[in-house]
Short mmCIF file of C-alpha atoms in Angstrom, two decimals:
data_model
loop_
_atom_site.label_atom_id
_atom_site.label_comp_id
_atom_site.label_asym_id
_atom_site.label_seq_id
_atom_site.Cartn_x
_atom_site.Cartn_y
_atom_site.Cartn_z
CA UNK A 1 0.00 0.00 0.00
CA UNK A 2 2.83 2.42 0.95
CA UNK A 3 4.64 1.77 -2.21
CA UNK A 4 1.50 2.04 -4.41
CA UNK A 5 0.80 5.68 -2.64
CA UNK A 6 4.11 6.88 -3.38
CA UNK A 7 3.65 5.54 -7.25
CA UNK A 8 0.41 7.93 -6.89
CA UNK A 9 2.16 10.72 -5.84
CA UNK A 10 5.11 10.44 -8.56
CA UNK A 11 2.58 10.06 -11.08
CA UNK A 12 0.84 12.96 -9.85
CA UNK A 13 3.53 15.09 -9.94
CA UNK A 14 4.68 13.88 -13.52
CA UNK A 15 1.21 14.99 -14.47
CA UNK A 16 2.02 18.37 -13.00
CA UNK A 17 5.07 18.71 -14.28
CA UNK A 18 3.42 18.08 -18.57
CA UNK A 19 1.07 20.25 -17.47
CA UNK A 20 3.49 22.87 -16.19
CA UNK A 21 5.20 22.19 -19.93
CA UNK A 22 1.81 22.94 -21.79
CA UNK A 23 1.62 25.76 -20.80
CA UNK A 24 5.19 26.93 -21.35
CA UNK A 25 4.57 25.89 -24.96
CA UNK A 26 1.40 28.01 -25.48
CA UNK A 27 3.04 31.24 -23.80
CA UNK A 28 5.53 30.50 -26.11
CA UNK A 29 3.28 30.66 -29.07
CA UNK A 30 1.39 32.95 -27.58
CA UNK A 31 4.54 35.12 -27.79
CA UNK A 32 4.93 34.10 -31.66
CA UNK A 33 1.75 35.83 -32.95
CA UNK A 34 3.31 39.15 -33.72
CA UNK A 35 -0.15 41.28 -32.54
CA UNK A 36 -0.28 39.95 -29.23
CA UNK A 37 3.84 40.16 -28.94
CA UNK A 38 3.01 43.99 -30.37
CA UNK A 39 0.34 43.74 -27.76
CA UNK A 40 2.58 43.37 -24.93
CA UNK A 41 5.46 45.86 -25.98
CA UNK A 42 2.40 48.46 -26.03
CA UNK A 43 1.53 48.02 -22.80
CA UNK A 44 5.03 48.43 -21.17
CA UNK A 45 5.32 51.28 -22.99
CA UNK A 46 1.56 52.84 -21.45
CA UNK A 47 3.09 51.62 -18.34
CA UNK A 48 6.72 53.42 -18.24
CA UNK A 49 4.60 56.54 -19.71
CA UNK A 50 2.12 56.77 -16.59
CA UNK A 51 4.77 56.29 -14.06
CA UNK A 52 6.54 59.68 -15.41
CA UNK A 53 3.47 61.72 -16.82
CA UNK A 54 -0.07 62.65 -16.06
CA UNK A 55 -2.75 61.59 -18.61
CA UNK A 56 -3.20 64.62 -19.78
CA UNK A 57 0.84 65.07 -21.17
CA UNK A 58 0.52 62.20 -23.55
CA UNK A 59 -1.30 60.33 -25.81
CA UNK A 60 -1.62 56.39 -26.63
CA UNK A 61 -2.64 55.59 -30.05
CA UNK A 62 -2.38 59.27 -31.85
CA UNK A 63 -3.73 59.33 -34.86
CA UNK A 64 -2.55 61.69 -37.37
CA UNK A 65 -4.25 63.82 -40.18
CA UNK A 66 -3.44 61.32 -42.72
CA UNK A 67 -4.53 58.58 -41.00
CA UNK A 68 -1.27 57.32 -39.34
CA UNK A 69 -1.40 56.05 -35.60
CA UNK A 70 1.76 55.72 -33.60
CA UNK A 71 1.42 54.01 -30.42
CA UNK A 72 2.29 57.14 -28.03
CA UNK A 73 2.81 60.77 -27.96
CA UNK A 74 4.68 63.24 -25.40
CA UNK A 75 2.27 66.23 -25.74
CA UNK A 76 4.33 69.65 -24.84
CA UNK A 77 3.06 73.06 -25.48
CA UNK A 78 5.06 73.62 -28.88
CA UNK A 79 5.35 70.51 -30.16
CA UNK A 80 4.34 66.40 -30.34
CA UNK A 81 7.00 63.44 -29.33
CA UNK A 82 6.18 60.26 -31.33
CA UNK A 83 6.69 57.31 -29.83
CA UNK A 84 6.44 53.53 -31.11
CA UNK A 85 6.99 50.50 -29.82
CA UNK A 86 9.10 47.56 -32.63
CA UNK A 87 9.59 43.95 -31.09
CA UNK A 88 11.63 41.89 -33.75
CA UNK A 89 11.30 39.20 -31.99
CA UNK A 90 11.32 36.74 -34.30
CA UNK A 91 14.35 37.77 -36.23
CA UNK A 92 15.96 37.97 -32.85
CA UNK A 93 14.88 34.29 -32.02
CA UNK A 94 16.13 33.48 -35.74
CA UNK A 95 19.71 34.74 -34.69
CA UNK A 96 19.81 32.76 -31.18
CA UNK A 97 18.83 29.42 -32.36
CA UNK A 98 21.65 29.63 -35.36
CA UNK A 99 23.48 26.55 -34.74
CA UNK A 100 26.71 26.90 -37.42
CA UNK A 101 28.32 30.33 -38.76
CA UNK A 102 26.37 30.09 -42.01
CA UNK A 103 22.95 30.37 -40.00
CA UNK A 104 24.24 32.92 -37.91
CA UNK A 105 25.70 35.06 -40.29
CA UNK A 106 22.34 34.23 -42.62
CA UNK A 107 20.22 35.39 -39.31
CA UNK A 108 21.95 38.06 -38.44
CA UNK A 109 21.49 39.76 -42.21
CA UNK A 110 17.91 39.15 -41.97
CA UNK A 111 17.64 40.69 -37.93
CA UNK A 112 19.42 43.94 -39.33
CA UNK A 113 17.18 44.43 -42.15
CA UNK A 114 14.01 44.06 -39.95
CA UNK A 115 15.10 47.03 -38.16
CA UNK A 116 16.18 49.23 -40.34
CA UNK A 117 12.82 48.71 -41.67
CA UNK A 118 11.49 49.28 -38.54
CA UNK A 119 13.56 52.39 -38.03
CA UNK A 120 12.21 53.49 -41.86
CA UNK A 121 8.50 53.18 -41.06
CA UNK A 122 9.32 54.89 -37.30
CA UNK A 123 10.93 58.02 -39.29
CA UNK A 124 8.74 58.07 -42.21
CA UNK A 125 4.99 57.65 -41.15
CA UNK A 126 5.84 59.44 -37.57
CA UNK A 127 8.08 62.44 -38.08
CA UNK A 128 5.57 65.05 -39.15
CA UNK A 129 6.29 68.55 -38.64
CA UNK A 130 3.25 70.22 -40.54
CA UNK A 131 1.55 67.88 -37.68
CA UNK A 132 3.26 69.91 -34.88
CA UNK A 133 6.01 67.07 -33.79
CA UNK A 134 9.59 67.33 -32.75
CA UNK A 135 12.20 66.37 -35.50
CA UNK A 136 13.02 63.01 -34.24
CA UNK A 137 10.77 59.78 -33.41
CA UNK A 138 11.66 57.46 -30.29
CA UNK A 139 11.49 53.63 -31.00
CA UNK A 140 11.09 51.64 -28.06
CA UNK A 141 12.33 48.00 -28.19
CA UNK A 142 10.61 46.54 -24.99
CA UNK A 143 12.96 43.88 -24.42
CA UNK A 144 16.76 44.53 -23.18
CA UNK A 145 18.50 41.14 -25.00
CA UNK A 146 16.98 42.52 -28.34
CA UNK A 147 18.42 46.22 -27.81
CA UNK A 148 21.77 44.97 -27.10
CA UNK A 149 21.58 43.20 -29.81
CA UNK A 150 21.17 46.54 -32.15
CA UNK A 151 23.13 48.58 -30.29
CA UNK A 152 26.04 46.16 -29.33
CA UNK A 153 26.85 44.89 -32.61
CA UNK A 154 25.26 46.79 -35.49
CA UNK A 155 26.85 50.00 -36.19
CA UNK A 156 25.14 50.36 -39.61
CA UNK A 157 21.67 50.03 -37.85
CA UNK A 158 23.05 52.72 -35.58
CA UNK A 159 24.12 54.91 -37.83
CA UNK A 160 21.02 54.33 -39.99
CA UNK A 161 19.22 55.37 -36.81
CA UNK A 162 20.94 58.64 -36.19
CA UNK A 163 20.60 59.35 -40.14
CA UNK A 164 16.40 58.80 -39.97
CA UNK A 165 16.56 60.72 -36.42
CA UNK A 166 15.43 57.36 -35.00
CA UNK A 167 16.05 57.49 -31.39
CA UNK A 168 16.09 53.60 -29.91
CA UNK A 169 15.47 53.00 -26.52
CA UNK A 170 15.18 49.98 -23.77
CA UNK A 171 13.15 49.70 -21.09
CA UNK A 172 15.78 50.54 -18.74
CA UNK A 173 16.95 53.46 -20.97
CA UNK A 174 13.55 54.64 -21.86
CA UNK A 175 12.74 55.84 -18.47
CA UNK A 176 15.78 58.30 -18.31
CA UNK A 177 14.44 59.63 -21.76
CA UNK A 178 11.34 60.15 -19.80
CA UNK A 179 13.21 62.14 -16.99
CA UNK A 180 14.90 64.28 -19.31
CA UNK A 181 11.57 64.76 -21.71
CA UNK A 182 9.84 66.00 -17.82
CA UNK A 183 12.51 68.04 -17.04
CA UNK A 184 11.58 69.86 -20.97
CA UNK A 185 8.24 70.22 -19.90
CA UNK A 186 8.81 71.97 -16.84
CA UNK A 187 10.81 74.63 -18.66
CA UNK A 188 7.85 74.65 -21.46
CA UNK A 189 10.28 74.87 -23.82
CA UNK A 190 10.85 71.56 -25.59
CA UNK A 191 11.11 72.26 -28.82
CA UNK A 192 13.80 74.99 -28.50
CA UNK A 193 15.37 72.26 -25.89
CA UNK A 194 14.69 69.75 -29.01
CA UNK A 195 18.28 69.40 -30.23
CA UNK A 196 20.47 69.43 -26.91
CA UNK A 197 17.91 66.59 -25.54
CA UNK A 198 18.72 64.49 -28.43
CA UNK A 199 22.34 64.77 -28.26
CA UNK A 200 22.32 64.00 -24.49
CA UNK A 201 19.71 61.00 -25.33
CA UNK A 202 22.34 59.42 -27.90
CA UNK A 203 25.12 60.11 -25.10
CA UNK A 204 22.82 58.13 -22.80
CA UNK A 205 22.98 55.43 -25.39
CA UNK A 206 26.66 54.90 -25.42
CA UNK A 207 26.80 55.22 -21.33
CA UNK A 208 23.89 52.13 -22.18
CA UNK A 209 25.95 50.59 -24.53
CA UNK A 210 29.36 50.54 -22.26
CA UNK A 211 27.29 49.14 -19.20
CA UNK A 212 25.84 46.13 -21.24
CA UNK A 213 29.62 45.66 -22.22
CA UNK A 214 30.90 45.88 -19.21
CA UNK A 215 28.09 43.12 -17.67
CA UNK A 216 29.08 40.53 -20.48
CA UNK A 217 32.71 41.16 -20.10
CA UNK A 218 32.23 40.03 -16.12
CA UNK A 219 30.10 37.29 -17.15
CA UNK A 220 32.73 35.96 -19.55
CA UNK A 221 35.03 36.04 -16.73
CA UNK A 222 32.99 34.51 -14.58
CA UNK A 223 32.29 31.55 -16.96
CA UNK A 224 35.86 31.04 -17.07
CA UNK A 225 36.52 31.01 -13.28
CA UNK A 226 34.20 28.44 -12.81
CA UNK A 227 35.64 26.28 -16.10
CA UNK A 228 39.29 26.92 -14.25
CA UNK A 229 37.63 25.44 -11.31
CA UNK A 230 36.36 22.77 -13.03
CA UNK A 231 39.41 21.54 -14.37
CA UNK A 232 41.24 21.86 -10.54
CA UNK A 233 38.62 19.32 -9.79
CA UNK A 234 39.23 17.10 -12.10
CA UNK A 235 42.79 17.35 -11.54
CA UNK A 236 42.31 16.64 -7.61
CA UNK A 237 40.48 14.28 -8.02
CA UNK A 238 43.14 12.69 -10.62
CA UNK A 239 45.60 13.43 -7.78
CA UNK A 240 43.68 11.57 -5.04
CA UNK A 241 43.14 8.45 -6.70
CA UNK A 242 46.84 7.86 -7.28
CA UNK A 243 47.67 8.46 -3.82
CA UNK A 244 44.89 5.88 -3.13
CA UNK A 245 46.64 3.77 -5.34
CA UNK A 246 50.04 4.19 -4.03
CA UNK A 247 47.90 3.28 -0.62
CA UNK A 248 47.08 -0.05 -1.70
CA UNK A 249 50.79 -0.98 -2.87
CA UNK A 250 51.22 -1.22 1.10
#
């Protein structure tokens, strides 16, 4: 009887545990449908916004004159900040699950040219002055391991970035382009503020960029202590069993 209850109880939690693996596998196509995944990047982005602002200094789904809606704007009293959120998530996923150099290098062609498309939708369909907004557009990326992807990496997405006056941000670096977009509309003066903001925003970027760097480096370190440690291990453990040996010869 006490064996068959303990069957029971593995078998129970072998159910729990497919069941536990059902539903990892339907979040993760849940995450595949690129609406919902848009979906989700949205709402992060409503969420960072009302932490910062009141309701009434921005706007989710603007729509323009010509019938254009961009997922967010920074209202000021001169001037509109568009804001839209891009998830190329797939692209990404594409590039991690490369398993030779070909793939890779295959993947990684295809991730750049989903963002600069990105970026070229971001600048052309949201950068609007006859609609009253600033002369750049922000493109949040609402996952960090996809940013540091563009921004670690990809100096022609960067650079195709500054040329369409594409401003990418991260969650983490979004919120101090939220700070410094409050601290414009205090002084009521954004637009006149327009240019210095984005050079400090891109400055912010590099600071990002060197950070991430930094992290990996200290990681990659890290990996290798614990490989060196490995090996010591292995080596002790070589060590031990000839003293053993030598033990036995007694």
């Amino acid at each position: 009887d006490k064996a068959a209850h303990v069957i029971g109880q593995v078998n129970k939690e072998l159910g729990s545990m497919s069941e536990i693996g059902r539903n990892l596998k339907d979040f993760q196509a849940f995450l595949t449908a690129p609406k919902l995944r848009g979906n989700i990047g949205e709402q992060i982005l409503y969420d960072a916004m009302s932490q910062v602002f009141s309701s009434n200094q921005y706007d989710t789904q603007f729509k323009f004159k010509d019938g254009q809606i961009v997922d967010a704007v920074i209202k000021t009293n001169e001037a509109l900040i568009p804001i839209d959120s891009k998830f190329p998530m797939e692209s990404f996923r594409l590039v991690c699950e490369a398993s030779t150099d070909q793939e890779q290098e295959r993947s990684k062609r295809e991730f750049v040219k989903t963002v600069k498309k990105h970026i070229h939708d971001v600048s052309k369909k949201y950068i609007l002055p006859q609609e009253k907004t600033v002369d750049f557009a922000v493109m949040y990326i609402p996952s960090e391991n996809v940013y540091y992807e563009i921004v670690a990496n990809n100096e022609e997405v960067l650079e195709f970035a500054r040329q369409s006056n594409v401003l990418l941000v991260s969650p983490n670096s979004f919120f101090h382009f939220l700070r410094v977009i409050l601290m414009g509309l205090e002084r009521t003066k954004i637009q006149e503020e327009a240019q210095k903001i984005w050079e400090l925003l891109k400055s912010l970027q590099q600071e990002n960029i060197k950070v991430n760097e930094s992290l990996s480096l200290v990681n990659r370190h890290l990996t290798n202590a614990k490989n060196a440690m490995d090996i010591a291990c292995a080596e002790h453990l070589k060590f031990s069993s000839k003293i053993d040996q030598v033990k036995l010869l007694k």
